[in-house]
PDB file of C-alpha atoms and ligand atoms in Angstrom:
ATOM      1  CA  MET P 996     143.740  86.506 203.807  1.00 48.00           C
ATOM      2  CA  ASN P 997     145.934  89.073 202.225  1.00 47.00           C
ATOM      3  CA  THR P 998     149.240  87.362 202.585  1.00 45.00           C
ATOM      4  CA  ASN P 999     151.542  85.068 200.903  1.00 45.00           C
ATOM      5  CA  THR P1000     151.736  82.032 203.127  1.00 48.00           C
ATOM      6  CA  LYS P1001     154.530  80.429 201.155  1.00 53.00           C
ATOM      7  CA  THR P1002     157.290  83.023 201.136  1.00 61.00           C
ATOM      8  CA  GLY P1003     158.421  85.847 203.357  1.00 72.00           C
ATOM      9  CA  PRO P1004     157.282  86.767 206.833  1.00 81.00           C
ATOM     10  CA  PRO P1005     153.557  86.586 207.394  1.00 93.00           C
ATOM     11  CA  THR P1006     151.675  89.851 207.023  1.00 96.00           C
ATOM     12  CA  PHE P1007     148.353  90.512 208.669  1.00 97.00           C
ATOM     13  CA  LYS P1008     145.913  93.234 207.790  1.00 97.00           C
ATOM     14  CA  LEU P1009     144.483  94.959 210.836  1.00 97.00           C
ATOM     15  CA  VAL P1010     141.779  97.605 210.533  1.00 96.00           C
ATOM     16  CA  LEU P1011     140.880 100.226 213.100  1.00 96.00           C
ATOM     17  CA  LEU P1012     137.169 100.786 213.662  1.00 95.00           C
ATOM     18  CA  GLY P1013     135.231 103.086 215.949  1.00 95.00           C
ATOM     19  CA  ASP P1014     133.495 106.421 216.162  1.00 94.00           C
ATOM     20  CA  GLY P1015     135.184 109.622 215.110  1.00 92.00           C
ATOM     21  CA  ARG P1016     137.408 111.211 217.779  1.00 94.00           C
ATOM     22  CA  VAL P1017     137.788 108.101 219.951  1.00 96.00           C
ATOM     23  CA  GLY P1018     141.520 108.037 219.278  1.00 96.00           C
ATOM     24  CA  LYS P1019     142.077 105.501 216.500  1.00 95.00           C
ATOM     25  CA  THR P1020     144.654 107.572 214.666  1.00 93.00           C
ATOM     26  CA  SER P1021     146.329 108.497 217.937  1.00 95.00           C
ATOM     27  CA  LEU P1022     146.682 104.826 218.907  1.00 97.00           C
ATOM     28  CA  VAL P1023     148.248 103.919 215.565  1.00 96.00           C
ATOM     29  CA  LEU P1024     150.633 106.861 215.570  1.00 94.00           C
ATOM     30  CA  ARG P1025     151.645 106.163 219.152  1.00 96.00           C
ATOM     31  CA  TYR P1026     152.256 102.508 218.378  1.00 97.00           C
ATOM     32  CA  VAL P1027     154.120 102.935 215.100  1.00 95.00           C
ATOM     33  CA  ASN P1028     155.898 106.278 215.535  1.00 93.00           C
ATOM     34  CA  ASN P1029     155.677 106.768 219.310  1.00 93.00           C
ATOM     35  CA  VAL P1030     154.164 110.227 218.977  1.00 92.00           C
ATOM     36  CA  PHE P1031     151.028 111.831 220.362  1.00 92.00           C
ATOM     37  CA  SER P1032     149.339 115.134 219.604  1.00 90.00           C
ATOM     38  CA  ASP P1033     146.535 116.759 221.588  1.00 89.00           C
ATOM     39  CA  SER P1034     145.308 118.258 218.360  1.00 84.00           C
ATOM     40  CA  GLN P1035     145.365 115.172 216.194  1.00 70.00           C
ATOM     41  CA  THR P1036     143.911 116.146 212.825  1.00 70.00           C
ATOM     42  CA  ALA P1037     141.077 114.220 211.272  1.00 59.00           C
ATOM     43  CA  THR P1038     143.071 112.455 208.607  1.00 60.00           C
ATOM     44  CA  ILE P1039     146.442 110.912 208.212  1.00 56.00           C
ATOM     45  CA  GLN P1040     148.437 110.795 205.030  1.00 53.00           C
ATOM     46  CA  ALA P1041     148.903 107.105 204.519  1.00 57.00           C
ATOM     47  CA  SER P1042     146.019 104.691 204.352  1.00 79.00           C
ATOM     48  CA  TYR P1043     148.068 102.203 206.317  1.00 87.00           C
ATOM     49  CA  LEU P1044     151.237 101.962 208.340  1.00 93.00           C
ATOM     50  CA  THR P1045     153.284  98.853 208.863  1.00 95.00           C
ATOM     51  CA  LYS P1046     154.948  97.541 211.957  1.00 96.00           C
ATOM     52  CA  ARG P1047     157.168  94.509 212.323  1.00 96.00           C
ATOM     53  CA  LEU P1048     157.083  92.468 215.488  1.00 95.00           C
ATOM     54  CA  ASN P1049     158.955  89.495 216.728  1.00 95.00           C
ATOM     55  CA  ILE P1050     156.702  86.892 218.304  1.00 95.00           C
ATOM     56  CA  ASN P1051     158.817  84.277 220.038  1.00 93.00           C
ATOM     57  CA  GLY P1052     161.305  84.323 217.199  1.00 94.00           C
ATOM     58  CA  THR P1053     158.830  84.649 214.327  1.00 94.00           C
ATOM     59  CA  VAL P1054     158.870  87.990 212.566  1.00 96.00           C
ATOM     60  CA  VAL P1055     155.453  89.151 211.449  1.00 96.00           C
ATOM     61  CA  THR P1056     154.300  92.341 209.811  1.00 97.00           C
ATOM     62  CA  LEU P1057     151.122  94.121 210.769  1.00 97.00           C
ATOM     63  CA  SER P1058     149.698  96.386 208.126  1.00 96.00           C
ATOM     64  CA  ILE P1059     147.543  98.698 210.167  1.00 97.00           C
ATOM     65  CA  TRP P1060     144.738 100.446 208.316  1.00 95.00           C
ATOM     66  CA  ASP P1061     143.353 103.620 209.748  1.00 93.00           C
ATOM     67  CA  THR P1062     140.315 105.408 208.400  1.00 87.00           C
ATOM     68  CA  ALA P1063     140.613 108.754 206.673  1.00 80.00           C
ATOM     69  CA  GLY P1064     137.785 110.051 208.857  1.00 80.00           C
ATOM     70  CA  GLN P1065     134.910 108.556 206.823  1.00 81.00           C
ATOM     71  CA  GLU P1066     133.343 107.156 210.002  1.00 82.00           C
ATOM     72  CA  ARG P1067     132.335 110.703 210.922  1.00 79.00           C
ATOM     73  CA  PHE P1068     129.978 110.698 207.954  1.00 77.00           C
ATOM     74  CA  HIS P1069     128.894 107.063 208.470  1.00 78.00           C
ATOM     75  CA  ALA P1070     130.567 106.343 205.184  1.00 77.00           C
ATOM     76  CA  LEU P1071     132.921 103.527 206.020  1.00 82.00           C
ATOM     77  CA  GLY P1072     132.069 100.686 203.707  1.00 82.00           C
ATOM     78  CA  PRO P1073     132.928  96.984 203.721  1.00 88.00           C
ATOM     79  CA  ILE P1074     135.708  97.575 201.216  1.00 87.00           C
ATOM     80  CA  TYR P1075     137.742  98.900 204.129  1.00 88.00           C
ATOM     81  CA  TYR P1076     137.575  95.775 206.302  1.00 91.00           C
ATOM     82  CA  ARG P1077     136.469  92.980 203.979  1.00 89.00           C
ATOM     83  CA  ASP P1078     139.824  91.231 203.652  1.00 92.00           C
ATOM     84  CA  ALA P1079     141.085  92.085 207.130  1.00 96.00           C
ATOM     85  CA  ASP P1080     142.626  89.417 209.344  1.00 97.00           C
ATOM     86  CA  ALA P1081     141.841  91.430 212.461  1.00 97.00           C
ATOM     87  CA  ALA P1082     139.896  94.440 213.648  1.00 97.00           C
ATOM     88  CA  LEU P1083     140.655  96.694 216.583  1.00 98.00           C
ATOM     89  CA  LEU P1084     137.468  98.305 217.853  1.00 98.00           C
ATOM     90  CA  VAL P1085     138.111 101.501 219.726  1.00 97.00           C
ATOM     91  CA  TYR P1086     135.836 103.431 222.063  1.00 97.00           C
ATOM     92  CA  ASP P1087     136.253 106.410 224.352  1.00 96.00           C
ATOM     93  CA  VAL P1088     135.873 105.565 228.061  1.00 94.00           C
ATOM     94  CA  MET P1089     134.300 108.973 228.603  1.00 92.00           C
ATOM     95  CA  ASP P1090     131.570 108.457 226.031  1.00 93.00           C
ATOM     96  CA  LYS P1091     129.124 105.550 226.383  1.00 92.00           C
ATOM     97  CA  ASP P1092     127.696 106.055 222.922  1.00 94.00           C
ATOM     98  CA  THR P1093     131.015 105.114 221.400  1.00 95.00           C
ATOM     99  CA  PHE P1094     130.809 101.736 223.161  1.00 95.00           C
ATOM    100  CA  THR P1095     127.360 101.144 221.691  1.00 95.00           C
ATOM    101  CA  ARG P1096     128.871 101.867 218.336  1.00 95.00           C
ATOM    102  CA  VAL P1097     131.439  99.120 218.931  1.00 96.00           C
ATOM    103  CA  ARG P1098     128.575  96.643 219.277  1.00 96.00           C
ATOM    104  CA  ASN P1099     127.179  97.858 215.971  1.00 94.00           C
ATOM    105  CA  TRP P1100     130.525  97.447 214.268  1.00 94.00           C
ATOM    106  CA  VAL P1101     130.782  93.884 215.535  1.00 95.00           C
ATOM    107  CA  LYS P1102     127.353  93.074 214.104  1.00 94.00           C
ATOM    108  CA  GLU P1103     128.374  94.545 210.779  1.00 93.00           C
ATOM    109  CA  LEU P1104     131.665  92.651 210.760  1.00 94.00           C
ATOM    110  CA  ARG P1105     129.848  89.393 211.503  1.00 91.00           C
ATOM    111  CA  GLN P1106     127.820  89.893 208.357  1.00 91.00           C
ATOM    112  CA  MET P1107     130.318  91.438 206.007  1.00 90.00           C
ATOM    113  CA  ALA P1108     133.840  90.455 207.046  1.00 89.00           C
ATOM    114  CA  SER P1109     135.702  87.189 207.191  1.00 88.00           C
ATOM    115  CA  LYS P1110     133.874  84.812 209.578  1.00 84.00           C
ATOM    116  CA  ASN P1111     136.772  84.220 211.917  1.00 89.00           C
ATOM    117  CA  ILE P1112     138.217  87.713 211.936  1.00 96.00           C
ATOM    118  CA  ILE P1113     140.252  88.367 215.075  1.00 97.00           C
ATOM    119  CA  LEU P1114     138.748  91.039 217.306  1.00 97.00           C
ATOM    120  CA  ALA P1115     140.135  93.219 220.061  1.00 98.00           C
ATOM    121  CA  ILE P1116     138.552  96.137 221.881  1.00 98.00           C
ATOM    122  CA  ALA P1117     140.392  99.175 223.197  1.00 98.00           C
ATOM    123  CA  ALA P1118     138.878 101.372 225.901  1.00 97.00           C
ATOM    124  CA  ASN P1119     140.861 104.482 225.046  1.00 97.00           C
ATOM    125  CA  LYS P1120     141.510 107.808 226.817  1.00 96.00           C
ATOM    126  CA  SER P1121     141.808 106.027 230.144  1.00 94.00           C
ATOM    127  CA  ASP P1122     144.030 108.890 231.338  1.00 95.00           C
ATOM    128  CA  LEU P1123     140.935 111.084 231.560  1.00 93.00           C
ATOM    129  CA  VAL P1124     139.318 109.096 234.365  1.00 87.00           C
ATOM    130  CA  ARG P1125     140.646 107.747 237.583  1.00 77.00           C
ATOM    131  CA  SER P1126     140.967 104.050 236.923  1.00 60.00           C
ATOM    132  CA  GLN P1127     138.640 103.029 239.754  1.00 53.00           C
ATOM    133  CA  LYS P1128     135.933 105.106 238.154  1.00 60.00           C
ATOM    134  CA  ILE P1129     135.817 103.202 234.915  1.00 65.00           C
ATOM    135  CA  ASP P1130     133.206 100.477 234.992  1.00 74.00           C
ATOM    136  CA  LEU P1131     134.725  97.953 232.708  1.00 87.00           C
ATOM    137  CA  GLN P1132     132.778  94.891 233.747  1.00 91.00           C
ATOM    138  CA  GLU P1133     130.142  95.217 231.085  1.00 91.00           C
ATOM    139  CA  ALA P1134     132.710  95.872 228.371  1.00 94.00           C
ATOM    140  CA  GLU P1135     134.831  92.950 229.461  1.00 95.00           C
ATOM    141  CA  ARG P1136     131.865  90.599 229.586  1.00 96.00           C
ATOM    142  CA  TYR P1137     130.820  91.755 226.149  1.00 96.00           C
ATOM    143  CA  ALA P1138     134.329  91.279 224.769  1.00 97.00           C
ATOM    144  CA  GLU P1139     134.420  87.751 226.132  1.00 97.00           C
ATOM    145  CA  SER P1140     131.045  86.966 224.584  1.00 97.00           C
ATOM    146  CA  ILE P1141     132.368  87.792 221.113  1.00 96.00           C
ATOM    147  CA  GLY P1142     135.728  86.086 221.576  1.00 95.00           C
ATOM    148  CA  ALA P1143     137.586  89.383 221.788  1.00 96.00           C
ATOM    149  CA  LYS P1144     140.031  90.705 224.303  1.00 95.00           C
ATOM    150  CA  HIS P1145     139.462  93.996 226.041  1.00 97.00           C
ATOM    151  CA  PHE P1146     142.297  96.429 226.747  1.00 97.00           C
ATOM    152  CA  VAL P1147     142.404  99.724 228.581  1.00 96.00           C
ATOM    153  CA  THR P1148     144.575 102.164 226.649  1.00 97.00           C
ATOM    154  CA  SER P1149     145.779 105.704 226.596  1.00 97.00           C
ATOM    155  CA  ALA P1150     147.420 107.003 223.462  1.00 97.00           C
ATOM    156  CA  LYS P1151     148.368 110.070 225.442  1.00 97.00           C
ATOM    157  CA  LEU P1152     150.242 108.214 228.186  1.00 97.00           C
ATOM    158  CA  ASN P1153     151.222 105.267 226.027  1.00 98.00           C
ATOM    159  CA  THR P1154     149.578 102.656 228.214  1.00 97.00           C
ATOM    160  CA  GLY P1155     148.165  99.331 227.130  1.00 98.00           C
ATOM    161  CA  ILE P1156     149.044  99.884 223.491  1.00 98.00           C
ATOM    162  CA  GLU P1157     151.907  97.442 222.953  1.00 97.00           C
ATOM    163  CA  GLN P1158     149.755  94.774 224.604  1.00 98.00           C
ATOM    164  CA  VAL P1159     146.817  95.287 222.223  1.00 98.00           C
ATOM    165  CA  PHE P1160     148.843  94.989 219.059  1.00 98.00           C
ATOM    166  CA  LEU P1161     150.946  92.129 220.371  1.00 97.00           C
ATOM    167  CA  ASP P1162     147.821  90.204 221.321  1.00 97.00           C
ATOM    168  CA  ILE P1163     146.320  90.708 217.873  1.00 98.00           C
ATOM    169  CA  ALA P1164     149.502  89.695 216.070  1.00 98.00           C
ATOM    170  CA  THR P1165     149.973  86.659 218.298  1.00 97.00           C
ATOM    171  CA  ARG P1166     146.460  85.400 217.736  1.00 97.00           C
ATOM    172  CA  ALA P1167     146.714  86.043 214.008  1.00 96.00           C
ATOM    173  CA  LEU P1168     149.927  84.046 213.837  1.00 96.00           C
ATOM    174  CA  GLU P1169     148.467  81.171 215.849  1.00 95.00           C
ATOM    175  CA  LYS P1170     145.478  81.075 213.570  1.00 93.00           C
ATOM    176  CA  ARG P1171     147.650  81.110 210.467  1.00 91.00           C
ATOM    177  CA  LYS P1172     149.748  78.250 211.825  1.00 88.00           C
ATOM    178  CA  SER P1173     146.713  76.151 212.625  1.00 86.00           C
ATOM    179  CA  ILE P1174     145.360  76.697 209.126  1.00 81.00           C
ATOM    180  CA  ILE P1175     148.656  75.617 207.582  1.00 78.00           C
ATOM    181  CA  GLU P1176     148.748  72.502 209.780  1.00 78.00           C
ATOM    182  CA  GLU P1177     145.271  71.575 208.677  1.00 77.00           C
ATOM    183  CA  LEU P1178     146.163  71.684 204.998  1.00 72.00           C
ATOM    184  CA  PRO P1179     146.474  68.219 203.460  1.00 68.00           C
ATOM    185  CA  SER P1180     150.154  67.468 203.149  1.00 64.00           C
ATOM    186  CA  ILE P1181     151.560  67.967 199.708  1.00 58.00           C
ATOM    187  CA  PRO P1182     154.073  65.304 198.680  1.00 58.00           C
ATOM    188  CA  GLN P1183     157.583  66.695 198.694  1.00 55.00           C
ATOM    189  CA  ARG P1184     159.090  66.336 195.272  1.00 54.00           C
ATOM    190  CA  LYS P1185     162.069  68.602 195.624  1.00 57.00           C
ATOM    191  CA  GLY P1186     165.260  66.977 194.358  1.00 59.00           C
ATOM    192  CA  MET P1187     163.451  64.011 192.964  1.00 57.00           C
ATOM    193  CA  VAL P1188     163.772  62.992 189.353  1.00 57.00           C
ATOM    194  CA  ILE P1189     160.395  62.240 188.016  1.00 54.00           C
ATOM    195  CA  ILE P1190     160.537  59.818 185.153  1.00 59.00           C
ATOM    196  CA  ASP P1191     157.467  59.804 183.148  1.00 60.00           C
ATOM    197  CA  GLU P1192     156.949  56.235 182.249  1.00 61.00           C
ATOM    198  CA  GLN P1193     155.762  56.153 178.726  1.00 61.00           C
ATOM    199  CA  PRO P1194     154.048  53.016 177.762  1.00 60.00           C
ATOM    200  CA  GLY P1195     156.487  51.069 175.610  1.00 59.00           C
ATOM    201  CA  PRO P1196     155.713  49.949 172.091  1.00 61.00           C
ATOM    202  CA  PRO P1197     153.124  47.274 171.983  1.00 59.00           C
ATOM    203  CA  PRO P1198     154.727  43.864 172.296  1.00 56.00           C
ATOM    204  CA  GLN P1199     155.529  42.385 168.934  1.00 59.00           C
ATOM    205  CA  SER P1200     153.179  39.757 168.064  1.00 53.00           C
ATOM    206  CA  LYS P1201     155.106  36.531 167.941  1.00 54.00           C
ATOM    207  CA  CYS P1202     152.323  34.654 166.620  1.00 55.00           C
ATOM    208  CA  CYS P1203     151.755  32.880 163.574  1.00 56.00           C
ATOM    209  CA  SER P1204     153.472  33.910 160.481  1.00 47.00           C
TER     210      SER P1204
HETATM  211  P1  GDP O 852     140.024 109.268 215.618  1.00 76.51           P
HETATM  212  O1  GDP O 852     139.046 110.175 214.979  1.00 76.51           O
HETATM  213  O2  GDP O 852     139.347 108.074 216.221  1.00 76.51           O
HETATM  214  O3  GDP O 852     141.165 108.885 214.722  1.00 76.51           O
HETATM  215  O4  GDP O 852     140.629 110.068 216.869  1.00 76.51           O
HETATM  216  P2  GDP O 852     141.998 110.920 216.948  1.00 76.51           P
HETATM  217  O5  GDP O 852     143.170 110.022 217.083  1.00 76.51           O
HETATM  218  O6  GDP O 852     141.994 111.889 215.836  1.00 76.51           O
HETATM  219  O7  GDP O 852     141.799 111.642 218.360  1.00 76.51           O
HETATM  220  C1  GDP O 852     140.741 112.535 218.609  1.00 76.51           C
HETATM  221  C2  GDP O 852     141.115 113.474 219.763  1.00 76.51           C
HETATM  222  O8  GDP O 852     141.293 112.717 220.963  1.00 76.51           O
HETATM  223  C3  GDP O 852     142.450 114.207 219.533  1.00 76.51           C
HETATM  224  O9  GDP O 852     142.332 115.501 220.029  1.00 76.51           O
HETATM  225  C4  GDP O 852     143.457 113.400 220.348  1.00 76.51           C
HETATM  226  O10 GDP O 852     144.525 114.192 220.791  1.00 76.51           O
HETATM  227  C5  GDP O 852     142.585 112.925 221.501  1.00 76.51           C
HETATM  228  N1  GDP O 852     143.056 111.643 222.081  1.00 76.51           N
HETATM  229  C6  GDP O 852     143.306 110.493 221.428  1.00 76.51           C
HETATM  230  N2  GDP O 852     143.704 109.525 222.272  1.00 76.51           N
HETATM  231  C7  GDP O 852     143.700 110.079 223.508  1.00 76.51           C
HETATM  232  C8  GDP O 852     144.026 109.584 224.822  1.00 76.51           C
HETATM  233  O11 GDP O 852     144.385 108.427 225.032  1.00 76.51           O
HETATM  234  N3  GDP O 852     143.882 110.464 225.865  1.00 76.51           N
HETATM  235  C9  GDP O 852     143.476 111.753 225.675  1.00 76.51           C
HETATM  236  N4  GDP O 852     143.381 112.522 226.756  1.00 76.51           N
HETATM  237  N5  GDP O 852     143.162 112.242 224.463  1.00 76.51           N
HETATM  238  C10 GDP O 852     143.277 111.425 223.390  1.00 76.51           C
HETATM  239 MG1   MG O 853     141.420 109.256 212.683  1.00 76.51          MG
END
């Protein structure tokens, strides 16, 4: 976990994973800056962007890590996702191969990432198909089988995006809270004067002069 659980609002590291051109960068830029470009370039400047959200009164920060396009060369190593609290797996609804790739990423995460990493799947570019044409049953069943939620998104039309990130942040916060509750309670010593009781001098021997 890459956060300080004692001070400040909780921060969660979320990584974006998926084939090149599925719309990872577009989803992040839509969510954080509310912009979309039809000619999104392969890389973005920052390695991560942050977004603050309020979840029922608790402010949390998502640090959202996007790739710099390494996935196009199959060169995205564990260093990218190893300490992530959550992963958003993105595929393109128009391209079945990109869904297969999601399955591969999940296998890799199972082996290399934190065991209980939070997972969500985004079926992106939904604006390109009439909704009744997308067969989502298989994807939804798969998502359920890995404990992930499945969302239909369009970075272009800004649909489904708030929901994905809110779901991830909410689950991350719930998990963090349950971990804190499980910790053995530490005695509260604040404001208490601790007197170190030194053993006194050995009692004078009154015996026998
Ligand atoms: P990445 O390689 O996964 O980061 O994908 P990009 O965000 O760079 O997007 C690749 C291409 O798909 C760009 O031309 C985007 O404009 C386009 N794109 C991304 N999201 C959507 C979407 O929801 N709908 C449509 N129609 N195009 C999208
Ligand atoms: Mg990108």
